[in-house]
Amino acid sequence: DEIPLISGGIPVGEWRQEQETLVSADLPPQTFRQLYVNGKRAIRAREPDQGAYYRLKDWHIPDRKIRVSAEQIRRWHRFNRVEMIAHLHWAEAIMRLQDVEQEGEDALITVQEPERHLVFLRDYPIKAPDEPYHFENAFEFLDQPGEWYLNEDAGRLYYKLCSDETAAHLTVVAPQLPTLFHVAGDSNRLVENLEFQGLRFQYTNWTRPGQKGHLTLQAFQYTIDPTVNNTQYVGRPPAAVYVRLAKNVVFKENVFQHLGATALDLHYGTEHCQVIGNVFSDISGNGIALAKYTDPDERIHVPFLPETDCEISRYDQIENNYLEKTGQDYYGAVGIACGYPQNVLIEHNELFDMPYTGISIGWGWTKGESAMKENVIRCNHIHHVANLLADGGGIYTLSRQPGSVIRENYIHHIVISEWAVGSAVNGVFMDEGTDGYTCEHNIIQHTPAGAFRFHRTGTLVFKNEGITSDPAVMENAGLTPDYAHIKAWMNKPENEMP
């Protein structure tokens, strides 16, 4: 009757009072980008405060500097550890500061390498005037209850107490490990017949963005090298639970929570794996990732079509999961993110409260043949996503996927944020090269920019679309009765879940 917790974090204790509401703790040498206090994600010290942003003036391409209002920046202590986090239409750019120079009422910011080279050389995501941004990680930003700051050099962690907190009654966890489970077979011998059930996976860490910056290209895949004409290469973030070359591996009724990058990644060579009845909440990056995107040594626009099937993810099932608050640090992340899957079934999931897209399937921006085919997205309940960035939606598709279906999903309240700069957000966005889909009887409501949007698509079939209300479809979408109880886990103490 124990409640198993698989944790990548360590407790932080022995707090000292610095000021009336400011406490500190000494730590051995370490770094982390998230902190959890009394079971909740604390706020990494930032300016402006949570929920607000500045707007940059422009990207000065010739000398690779970013122009902002001079009143928005100072030479803070440990200036080169401060990060500027900008929203580039459908993704975020995390860039460490190097220098700033004043020019009248403006300031020109120089960010560190390699992110400076990468962000200015690549064409996409789009760099435009008026894009929102904020700063993180300076002691001077520590001015609001619930904020924290880590001085790695001094080995000291600071936390600003909330009104109902005291130093003597803090339960604080600092994440350490990037991955909790690594499940990997090989092409001659797959891992088979494992089941993970009734576990909690929590407190993972990912420190690369603080060492090299982080530039999401799309769906949390990050730029590692751009060249001319939008040729780009990407890396894949780590996951709390990672699986490759595996068959009949099942994740059932688990909780993935408080995680520093992707929660669950079925990377490649997965077959008949099942992700059923799990909760994903408070995830820094993607909730569920499935199938290859692009390997680091291949260009992103080259379709993935291997000579053998061993690298393809096929016949996997993602069903009856509840996903909320993904993309908490990496805004361009996705609830369910699929690269080049084949015969994947995504059904009866509920997705809620995400900064970008709910379900994204496809890669390559191409009408060329790839491994993708016969993918099914049906009976999902997707709402209140794309609530920060632009150019996404409830469901997003890319490239040729013959024999695929989007059917009987209930999608609503996809409304562009006041902060978003760029194209619209929609119920379903069928982007470049999308081909081979049949869309049937989806109920899409409260999407001011339109239920569907299309960009350079191929042949698509629509049946019974345009119906804005059907109680049978709406009631059937999302979690089935057998799994409706999993949403209540979010309202229970950790020792009562699942």
Short mmCIF file of C-alpha atoms in Angstrom, two decimals:
data_model
loop_
_atom_site.label_atom_id
_atom_site.label_comp_id
_atom_site.label_asym_id
_atom_site.label_seq_id
_atom_site.Cartn_x
_atom_site.Cartn_y
_atom_site.Cartn_z
CA ASP A 1 0.00 0.00 0.00
CA GLU A 2 2.93 2.37 -0.51
CA ILE A 3 2.76 5.24 -3.00
CA PRO A 4 5.84 4.81 -5.19
CA LEU A 5 7.63 8.02 -6.13
CA ILE A 6 10.45 7.96 -8.66
CA SER A 7 12.20 11.25 -7.94
CA GLY A 8 15.15 13.01 -9.53
CA GLY A 9 15.26 15.69 -6.85
CA ILE A 10 16.83 16.28 -3.46
CA PRO A 11 15.37 18.09 -0.43
CA VAL A 12 16.64 21.51 0.55
CA GLY A 13 16.62 22.36 4.24
CA GLU A 14 18.25 24.41 6.99
CA TRP A 15 16.84 27.76 5.91
CA ARG A 16 18.13 30.96 7.49
CA GLN A 17 16.21 34.22 7.73
CA GLU A 18 17.81 36.96 5.61
CA GLN A 19 15.02 39.51 5.82
CA GLU A 20 11.44 39.45 7.04
CA THR A 21 10.21 37.52 3.97
CA LEU A 22 13.53 36.38 2.44
CA VAL A 23 15.22 33.12 3.43
CA SER A 24 18.33 31.36 2.15
CA ALA A 25 19.98 27.94 2.25
CA ASP A 26 23.54 26.82 1.53
CA LEU A 27 23.96 24.15 -1.15
CA PRO A 28 26.83 22.06 -2.49
CA PRO A 29 27.90 22.92 -6.08
CA GLN A 30 24.96 22.34 -8.39
CA THR A 31 22.62 24.07 -10.81
CA PHE A 32 18.95 23.71 -11.62
CA ARG A 33 16.30 25.71 -13.47
CA GLN A 34 13.22 24.82 -11.44
CA LEU A 35 12.42 24.70 -7.73
CA TYR A 36 9.38 23.19 -6.02
CA VAL A 37 8.09 24.54 -2.72
CA ASN A 38 5.36 22.76 -0.75
CA GLY A 39 4.42 20.70 -3.80
CA LYS A 40 4.21 23.62 -6.24
CA ARG A 41 6.52 25.11 -8.85
CA ALA A 42 8.13 28.27 -7.51
CA ILE A 43 8.85 31.24 -9.78
CA ARG A 44 12.39 31.76 -10.98
CA ALA A 45 13.14 35.41 -10.18
CA ARG A 46 12.13 37.50 -13.19
CA GLU A 47 11.41 40.98 -14.50
CA PRO A 48 8.75 41.99 -15.22
CA ASP A 49 6.89 39.76 -12.80
CA GLN A 50 4.96 36.64 -13.74
CA GLY A 51 2.16 37.27 -16.25
CA ALA A 52 3.69 40.43 -17.71
CA TYR A 53 6.29 41.03 -20.41
CA TYR A 54 8.25 43.81 -22.03
CA ARG A 55 8.22 44.28 -25.79
CA LEU A 56 11.48 44.57 -27.71
CA LYS A 57 11.85 47.26 -30.38
CA ASP A 58 13.62 45.31 -33.10
CA TRP A 59 16.31 42.79 -34.00
CA HIS A 60 19.29 44.68 -35.41
CA ILE A 61 20.52 42.11 -37.92
CA PRO A 62 23.74 43.78 -39.22
CA ASP A 63 25.50 43.88 -35.84
CA ARG A 64 23.45 41.06 -34.27
CA LYS A 65 22.03 43.07 -31.39
CA ILE A 66 18.56 43.40 -29.88
CA ARG A 67 17.11 46.86 -29.41
CA VAL A 68 14.94 47.51 -26.34
CA SER A 69 13.93 50.50 -24.28
CA ALA A 70 16.86 51.58 -22.08
CA GLU A 71 14.63 51.80 -19.01
CA GLN A 72 14.00 48.05 -19.17
CA ILE A 73 17.55 46.89 -18.54
CA ARG A 74 20.33 47.51 -16.01
CA ARG A 75 23.79 46.11 -15.42
CA TRP A 76 22.59 43.69 -12.78
CA HIS A 77 24.93 41.74 -10.52
CA ARG A 78 26.19 38.59 -12.28
CA PHE A 79 25.02 40.14 -15.53
CA ASN A 80 26.26 37.27 -17.71
CA ARG A 81 24.04 34.81 -15.81
CA VAL A 82 20.89 36.80 -16.59
CA GLU A 83 18.72 35.36 -19.38
CA MET A 84 16.55 37.17 -21.89
CA ILE A 85 13.58 35.03 -22.94
CA ALA A 86 11.85 36.25 -26.11
CA HIS A 87 8.73 34.97 -27.87
CA LEU A 88 9.42 34.42 -31.57
CA HIS A 89 5.90 33.87 -32.95
CA TRP A 90 5.56 30.11 -32.25
CA ALA A 91 8.60 29.45 -30.08
CA GLU A 92 10.83 30.93 -27.40
CA ALA A 93 14.47 32.00 -27.45
CA ILE A 94 16.42 31.78 -24.19
CA MET A 95 19.57 33.87 -24.53
CA ARG A 96 22.22 34.67 -21.90
CA LEU A 97 23.26 38.31 -21.70
CA GLN A 98 26.78 39.39 -22.60
CA ASP A 99 26.72 43.18 -22.89
CA VAL A 100 24.47 46.23 -23.17
CA GLU A 101 25.11 49.71 -24.53
CA GLN A 102 22.85 52.73 -24.32
CA GLU A 103 21.89 54.65 -27.45
CA GLY A 104 19.68 57.57 -26.50
CA GLU A 105 16.43 56.17 -25.09
CA ASP A 106 17.29 52.71 -26.40
CA ALA A 107 19.61 49.94 -25.28
CA LEU A 108 21.35 47.48 -27.60
CA ILE A 109 21.71 44.03 -26.06
CA THR A 110 24.41 41.59 -27.09
CA VAL A 111 23.73 37.99 -26.08
CA GLN A 112 26.27 35.22 -25.64
CA GLU A 113 27.46 32.58 -28.09
CA PRO A 114 26.35 30.16 -29.41
CA GLU A 115 22.81 31.51 -29.16
CA ARG A 116 23.76 34.86 -30.71
CA HIS A 117 25.09 33.21 -33.84
CA LEU A 118 22.18 30.80 -34.08
CA VAL A 119 19.31 33.19 -33.50
CA PHE A 120 20.51 35.81 -35.96
CA LEU A 121 21.57 33.42 -38.71
CA ARG A 122 18.43 31.29 -38.86
CA ASP A 123 15.38 32.58 -40.76
CA TYR A 124 12.72 30.89 -38.62
CA PRO A 125 11.07 31.30 -36.17
CA ILE A 126 10.49 34.85 -37.30
CA LYS A 127 12.27 37.72 -35.57
CA ALA A 128 10.02 40.78 -35.57
CA PRO A 129 9.51 44.11 -33.80
CA ASP A 130 7.25 44.24 -30.75
CA GLU A 131 7.87 40.64 -29.69
CA PRO A 132 7.40 40.04 -25.94
CA TYR A 133 10.29 39.17 -23.67
CA HIS A 134 11.33 39.08 -20.04
CA PHE A 135 14.51 38.64 -18.02
CA GLU A 136 15.23 35.85 -15.51
CA ASN A 137 17.88 34.90 -13.00
CA ALA A 138 19.12 37.99 -11.16
CA PHE A 139 19.06 38.57 -7.41
CA GLU A 140 17.62 42.05 -8.06
CA PHE A 141 14.47 40.45 -9.54
CA LEU A 142 13.67 38.73 -6.25
CA ASP A 143 10.80 40.99 -5.23
CA GLN A 144 7.61 38.90 -5.27
CA PRO A 145 6.34 36.14 -2.95
CA GLY A 146 7.08 32.69 -4.34
CA GLU A 147 10.17 33.73 -6.31
CA TRP A 148 13.59 32.06 -5.97
CA TYR A 149 17.17 32.69 -7.07
CA LEU A 150 20.24 30.45 -7.09
CA ASN A 151 23.77 31.85 -6.91
CA GLU A 152 25.74 28.80 -8.03
CA ASP A 153 29.11 30.47 -7.45
CA ALA A 154 28.32 31.21 -3.82
CA GLY A 155 26.36 27.98 -3.30
CA ARG A 156 23.36 29.81 -1.92
CA LEU A 157 19.65 29.53 -2.73
CA TYR A 158 17.24 32.38 -1.93
CA TYR A 159 13.46 32.17 -1.62
CA LYS A 160 10.83 34.87 -1.06
CA LEU A 161 8.22 33.58 1.36
CA CYS A 162 4.52 33.70 0.58
CA SER A 163 2.18 35.17 3.19
CA ASP A 164 1.18 31.76 4.57
CA GLU A 165 4.73 30.33 4.70
CA THR A 166 7.47 30.30 7.34
CA ALA A 167 11.07 29.13 7.06
CA ALA A 168 10.38 26.34 9.55
CA HIS A 169 7.59 24.84 7.44
CA LEU A 170 9.04 24.71 3.95
CA THR A 171 9.25 21.49 1.98
CA VAL A 172 11.57 22.29 -0.90
CA VAL A 173 12.85 20.02 -3.68
CA ALA A 174 15.62 20.89 -6.14
CA PRO A 175 15.71 18.72 -9.30
CA GLN A 176 18.98 16.97 -10.20
CA LEU A 177 18.66 14.14 -12.74
CA PRO A 178 17.59 14.65 -16.38
CA THR A 179 16.24 11.09 -16.82
CA LEU A 180 14.65 8.67 -14.36
CA PHE A 181 14.13 5.62 -16.61
CA HIS A 182 16.06 4.86 -19.81
CA VAL A 183 14.53 1.91 -21.68
CA ALA A 184 16.47 0.92 -24.80
CA GLY A 185 16.70 -2.21 -26.92
CA ASP A 186 18.56 -2.60 -30.19
CA SER A 187 17.48 -3.40 -33.72
CA ASN A 188 18.06 -7.14 -33.19
CA ARG A 189 16.47 -7.42 -29.77
CA LEU A 190 13.67 -5.10 -28.74
CA VAL A 191 12.72 -4.47 -25.14
CA GLU A 192 9.34 -6.17 -24.77
CA ASN A 193 6.41 -6.51 -22.37
CA LEU A 194 7.18 -4.01 -19.65
CA GLU A 195 4.41 -2.24 -17.75
CA PHE A 196 4.76 0.85 -15.57
CA GLN A 197 1.63 1.33 -13.49
CA GLY A 198 0.67 3.40 -10.45
CA LEU A 199 3.93 5.36 -10.22
CA ARG A 200 4.73 9.04 -9.81
CA PHE A 201 7.64 10.43 -11.86
CA GLN A 202 8.80 13.79 -10.55
CA TYR A 203 11.60 16.35 -10.26
CA THR A 204 13.88 16.12 -13.29
CA ASN A 205 16.45 18.68 -14.35
CA TRP A 206 17.91 19.96 -17.63
CA THR A 207 20.76 22.44 -17.47
CA ARG A 208 21.79 22.90 -21.12
CA PRO A 209 19.81 26.15 -21.63
CA GLY A 210 21.86 27.81 -18.88
CA GLN A 211 25.09 26.71 -20.53
CA LYS A 212 24.38 27.23 -24.24
CA GLY A 213 21.07 29.06 -24.41
CA HIS A 214 18.00 27.43 -25.91
CA LEU A 215 16.31 28.26 -29.22
CA THR A 216 13.21 26.19 -29.89
CA LEU A 217 12.62 25.73 -33.61
CA GLN A 218 9.25 24.04 -33.16
CA ALA A 219 7.63 21.43 -30.92
CA PHE A 220 10.51 21.84 -28.41
CA GLN A 221 13.14 20.66 -30.91
CA TYR A 222 15.97 23.15 -30.56
CA THR A 223 18.30 24.68 -33.14
CA ILE A 224 21.91 23.46 -32.98
CA ASP A 225 23.11 24.77 -36.35
CA PRO A 226 21.53 26.94 -39.04
CA THR A 227 22.90 27.76 -42.49
CA VAL A 228 21.51 29.82 -45.37
CA ASN A 229 18.05 29.34 -46.92
CA ASN A 230 16.51 28.04 -43.68
CA THR A 231 18.61 24.90 -43.57
CA GLN A 232 18.56 23.92 -39.92
CA TYR A 233 19.64 21.08 -37.66
CA VAL A 234 17.98 20.33 -34.35
CA GLY A 235 18.56 18.56 -31.05
CA ARG A 236 16.00 16.63 -29.00
CA PRO A 237 15.62 17.45 -25.30
CA PRO A 238 15.86 14.71 -22.67
CA ALA A 239 12.86 13.07 -21.03
CA ALA A 240 12.06 11.93 -17.52
CA VAL A 241 11.17 8.53 -19.01
CA TYR A 242 12.81 7.62 -22.30
CA VAL A 243 12.01 4.61 -24.52
CA ARG A 244 13.41 3.41 -27.85
CA LEU A 245 13.40 0.14 -29.79
CA ALA A 246 10.67 -1.39 -27.67
CA LYS A 247 7.47 -3.34 -28.20
CA ASN A 248 4.40 -3.72 -25.98
CA VAL A 249 5.67 -1.33 -23.32
CA VAL A 250 2.74 0.07 -21.32
CA PHE A 251 2.43 3.21 -19.18
CA LYS A 252 -0.86 3.07 -17.31
CA GLU A 253 -2.31 5.25 -14.55
CA ASN A 254 0.92 7.04 -13.68
CA VAL A 255 1.49 10.68 -12.76
CA PHE A 256 4.18 12.69 -14.56
CA GLN A 257 4.61 15.95 -12.70
CA HIS A 258 7.15 18.71 -11.93
CA LEU A 259 9.52 17.76 -14.75
CA GLY A 260 12.29 19.88 -16.30
CA ALA A 261 12.09 18.93 -19.98
CA THR A 262 9.92 16.30 -21.76
CA ALA A 263 7.91 13.99 -19.52
CA LEU A 264 7.64 10.77 -21.60
CA ASP A 265 9.49 10.14 -24.87
CA LEU A 266 8.87 7.11 -27.12
CA HIS A 267 11.71 8.14 -29.40
CA TYR A 268 11.98 5.58 -32.20
CA GLY A 269 11.51 1.93 -33.02
CA THR A 270 8.50 1.66 -30.70
CA GLU A 271 5.69 -0.68 -31.67
CA HIS A 272 2.34 -1.40 -30.04
CA CYS A 273 3.32 0.64 -27.00
CA GLN A 274 0.50 2.10 -24.92
CA VAL A 275 0.22 5.30 -22.91
CA ILE A 276 -3.14 4.98 -21.18
CA GLY A 277 -4.80 6.78 -18.28
CA ASN A 278 -1.86 8.91 -17.16
CA VAL A 279 -1.75 12.46 -15.81
CA PHE A 280 0.82 14.95 -17.10
CA SER A 281 0.96 18.21 -15.16
CA ASP A 282 3.47 21.01 -14.66
CA ILE A 283 5.89 19.94 -17.39
CA SER A 284 8.62 22.32 -18.56
CA GLY A 285 8.58 20.97 -22.13
CA ASN A 286 6.54 18.43 -24.09
CA GLY A 287 4.12 16.16 -22.26
CA ILE A 288 4.37 13.12 -24.54
CA ALA A 289 6.85 12.90 -27.42
CA LEU A 290 6.56 10.15 -30.02
CA ALA A 291 8.65 9.14 -33.04
CA LYS A 292 11.70 10.67 -34.63
CA TYR A 293 11.81 14.27 -35.71
CA THR A 294 15.22 14.83 -37.30
CA ASP A 295 18.53 13.40 -36.14
CA PRO A 296 21.13 16.07 -35.29
CA ASP A 297 23.18 15.34 -38.41
CA GLU A 298 20.25 15.66 -40.86
CA ARG A 299 18.54 18.75 -42.28
CA ILE A 300 15.05 19.36 -40.95
CA HIS A 301 13.41 19.42 -44.40
CA VAL A 302 14.68 15.98 -45.48
CA PRO A 303 11.78 13.50 -45.06
CA PHE A 304 12.41 10.60 -42.71
CA LEU A 305 12.07 7.39 -44.74
CA PRO A 306 14.43 4.69 -43.42
CA GLU A 307 15.29 1.58 -45.41
CA THR A 308 13.99 -0.68 -42.63
CA ASP A 309 11.10 -0.33 -40.20
CA CYS A 310 13.23 -0.68 -37.07
CA GLU A 311 13.50 3.10 -36.57
CA ILE A 312 9.82 3.86 -37.18
CA SER A 313 7.36 4.26 -34.32
CA ARG A 314 4.19 2.48 -35.40
CA TYR A 315 0.93 1.19 -33.96
CA ASP A 316 1.48 3.05 -30.71
CA GLN A 317 -1.55 4.19 -28.71
CA ILE A 318 -2.00 7.37 -26.65
CA GLU A 319 -5.39 7.12 -24.96
CA ASN A 320 -7.32 8.56 -22.01
CA ASN A 321 -4.56 10.78 -20.69
CA TYR A 322 -5.07 14.13 -18.98
CA LEU A 323 -2.46 16.75 -19.89
CA GLU A 324 -2.27 20.23 -18.42
CA LYS A 325 0.36 22.94 -17.99
CA THR A 326 2.95 21.62 -20.42
CA GLY A 327 5.44 24.13 -21.87
CA GLN A 328 5.86 25.86 -18.51
CA ASP A 329 9.44 26.93 -19.29
CA TYR A 330 9.73 26.18 -23.00
CA TYR A 331 6.67 27.86 -24.44
CA GLY A 332 6.96 26.32 -27.91
CA ALA A 333 6.51 22.84 -26.45
CA VAL A 334 3.41 20.73 -27.14
CA GLY A 335 1.07 18.55 -25.11
CA ILE A 336 1.38 15.53 -27.42
CA ALA A 337 4.22 15.96 -29.92
CA CYS A 338 4.66 13.45 -32.75
CA GLY A 339 7.42 13.63 -35.33
CA TYR A 340 7.14 10.94 -38.06
CA PRO A 341 4.77 8.32 -36.58
CA GLN A 342 2.98 5.58 -38.46
CA ASN A 343 -0.46 4.24 -37.51
CA VAL A 344 -0.45 6.11 -34.22
CA LEU A 345 -3.80 6.29 -32.42
CA ILE A 346 -4.38 9.41 -30.30
CA GLU A 347 -7.85 9.23 -28.77
CA HIS A 348 -9.93 10.27 -25.76
CA ASN A 349 -7.28 12.53 -24.25
CA GLU A 350 -8.00 15.87 -22.60
CA LEU A 351 -5.50 18.71 -23.11
CA PHE A 352 -5.77 22.02 -21.29
CA ASP A 353 -3.79 25.16 -20.40
CA MET A 354 -0.81 25.20 -22.75
CA PRO A 355 1.13 28.12 -24.26
CA TYR A 356 1.27 26.69 -27.78
CA THR A 357 -0.33 23.70 -29.53
CA GLY A 358 -2.23 20.82 -27.95
CA ILE A 359 -1.48 17.96 -30.37
CA SER A 360 1.19 18.32 -33.07
CA ILE A 361 1.78 15.56 -35.62
CA GLY A 362 4.20 15.63 -38.52
CA TRP A 363 7.55 17.12 -39.45
CA GLY A 364 9.54 18.10 -42.52
CA TRP A 365 7.43 20.88 -44.13
CA THR A 366 7.30 18.76 -47.27
CA LYS A 367 4.91 16.99 -49.64
CA GLY A 368 7.52 14.30 -50.22
CA GLU A 369 7.05 10.72 -49.12
CA SER A 370 8.05 9.88 -45.56
CA ALA A 371 7.41 7.18 -42.97
CA MET A 372 4.12 8.83 -41.92
CA LYS A 373 0.81 7.26 -42.81
CA GLU A 374 -2.57 6.24 -41.38
CA ASN A 375 -2.43 8.28 -38.20
CA VAL A 376 -5.67 8.78 -36.26
CA ILE A 377 -6.58 11.70 -33.96
CA ARG A 378 -10.09 11.20 -32.67
CA CYS A 379 -12.41 11.95 -29.77
CA ASN A 380 -10.00 14.27 -27.95
CA HIS A 381 -11.10 17.23 -25.83
CA ILE A 382 -8.73 20.16 -26.41
CA HIS A 383 -9.35 23.57 -24.89
CA HIS A 384 -7.65 26.75 -23.69
CA VAL A 385 -4.38 26.01 -25.46
CA ALA A 386 -2.28 28.33 -27.64
CA ASN A 387 -2.75 30.81 -24.80
CA LEU A 388 0.60 32.62 -25.16
CA LEU A 389 2.24 32.13 -28.57
CA ALA A 390 0.99 32.47 -32.15
CA ASP A 391 0.72 30.25 -35.24
CA GLY A 392 -0.59 27.11 -33.55
CA GLY A 393 -3.87 25.61 -32.43
CA GLY A 394 -5.70 22.74 -30.84
CA ILE A 395 -4.33 20.32 -33.45
CA TYR A 396 -1.40 21.06 -35.78
CA THR A 397 -0.26 18.95 -38.75
CA LEU A 398 2.69 18.97 -41.14
CA SER A 399 3.61 17.12 -44.33
CA ARG A 400 2.18 14.16 -46.21
CA GLN A 401 0.31 11.59 -44.09
CA PRO A 402 -1.78 9.38 -46.42
CA GLY A 403 -4.78 7.63 -44.92
CA SER A 404 -4.85 9.78 -41.79
CA VAL A 405 -7.92 10.99 -39.90
CA ILE A 406 -8.97 13.83 -37.57
CA ARG A 407 -12.43 12.84 -36.34
CA GLU A 408 -14.96 13.78 -33.65
CA ASN A 409 -12.66 15.95 -31.57
CA TYR A 410 -14.14 18.68 -29.37
CA ILE A 411 -11.95 21.79 -29.58
CA HIS A 412 -12.84 25.11 -28.00
CA HIS A 413 -11.53 28.39 -26.58
CA ILE A 414 -8.51 28.73 -28.83
CA VAL A 415 -8.06 32.49 -28.50
CA ILE A 416 -4.90 34.38 -29.33
CA SER A 417 -3.06 35.94 -26.39
CA GLU A 418 -2.72 39.69 -25.96
CA TRP A 419 1.05 39.06 -26.01
CA ALA A 420 1.19 37.00 -29.20
CA VAL A 421 2.90 38.44 -32.27
CA GLY A 422 2.39 36.68 -35.59
CA SER A 423 -0.22 34.58 -37.33
CA ALA A 424 -3.53 33.45 -35.89
CA VAL A 425 -4.30 30.48 -33.67
CA ASN A 426 -7.06 28.11 -34.76
CA GLY A 427 -8.91 24.99 -33.82
CA VAL A 428 -6.97 22.96 -36.40
CA PHE A 429 -3.95 24.34 -38.29
CA MET A 430 -2.95 22.22 -41.30
CA ASP A 431 0.44 23.61 -42.15
CA GLU A 432 2.94 23.20 -44.94
CA GLY A 433 2.72 20.01 -46.95
CA THR A 434 -0.22 18.55 -44.99
CA ASP A 435 -1.79 15.98 -47.30
CA GLY A 436 -3.83 12.80 -46.99
CA TYR A 437 -6.07 13.76 -44.09
CA THR A 438 -9.81 13.24 -43.77
CA CYS A 439 -11.46 15.59 -41.26
CA GLU A 440 -14.87 14.46 -40.10
CA HIS A 441 -17.41 15.78 -37.62
CA ASN A 442 -15.11 17.79 -35.36
CA ILE A 443 -16.91 20.26 -33.09
CA ILE A 444 -14.92 23.49 -32.90
CA GLN A 445 -16.19 26.43 -30.84
CA HIS A 446 -14.92 29.78 -29.58
CA THR A 447 -12.08 30.13 -32.09
CA PRO A 448 -12.31 33.76 -33.24
CA ALA A 449 -9.72 33.31 -36.00
CA GLY A 450 -11.56 30.33 -37.48
CA ALA A 451 -12.01 26.62 -36.91
CA PHE A 452 -9.51 25.58 -39.60
CA ARG A 453 -6.47 27.23 -41.17
CA PHE A 454 -4.46 26.00 -44.15
CA HIS A 455 -0.98 26.80 -45.45
CA ARG A 456 0.42 25.19 -48.61
CA THR A 457 -1.59 22.01 -48.14
CA GLY A 458 -2.24 19.13 -50.53
CA THR A 459 -5.39 17.04 -50.91
CA LEU A 460 -7.68 17.04 -47.89
CA VAL A 461 -11.18 15.62 -47.43
CA PHE A 462 -13.85 17.18 -45.20
CA LYS A 463 -17.04 15.45 -44.08
CA ASN A 464 -19.71 16.95 -41.81
CA GLU A 465 -17.48 19.84 -40.82
CA GLY A 466 -18.87 23.25 -39.90
CA ILE A 467 -21.25 21.86 -37.28
CA THR A 468 -20.64 23.97 -34.20
CA SER A 469 -22.57 21.89 -31.69
CA ASP A 470 -23.34 18.19 -31.36
CA PRO A 471 -23.94 16.99 -27.78
CA ALA A 472 -23.07 13.40 -28.65
CA VAL A 473 -19.63 14.30 -30.02
CA MET A 474 -18.95 16.79 -27.23
CA GLU A 475 -19.89 14.34 -24.48
CA ASN A 476 -17.91 11.50 -26.00
CA ALA A 477 -14.73 13.53 -26.48
CA GLY A 478 -12.02 13.41 -23.85
CA LEU A 479 -11.68 10.93 -21.02
CA THR A 480 -14.02 7.94 -21.07
CA PRO A 481 -15.96 7.12 -17.85
CA ASP A 482 -13.41 4.47 -16.85
CA TYR A 483 -10.72 7.16 -16.62
CA ALA A 484 -12.68 10.25 -15.61
CA HIS A 485 -11.35 9.88 -12.06
CA ILE A 486 -7.75 10.68 -13.00
CA LYS A 487 -8.44 14.43 -13.19
CA ALA A 488 -9.17 14.42 -9.46
CA TRP A 489 -5.57 13.40 -8.75
CA MET A 490 -4.54 17.00 -9.30
CA ASN A 491 -6.60 18.08 -6.30
CA LYS A 492 -5.27 15.47 -3.86
CA PRO A 493 -2.12 15.46 -1.72
CA GLU A 494 0.81 13.72 -3.37
CA ASN A 495 0.58 10.77 -0.99
CA GLU A 496 -2.91 9.99 -2.29
CA MET A 497 -2.09 9.77 -6.00
CA PRO A 498 -2.77 7.73 -7.94
#
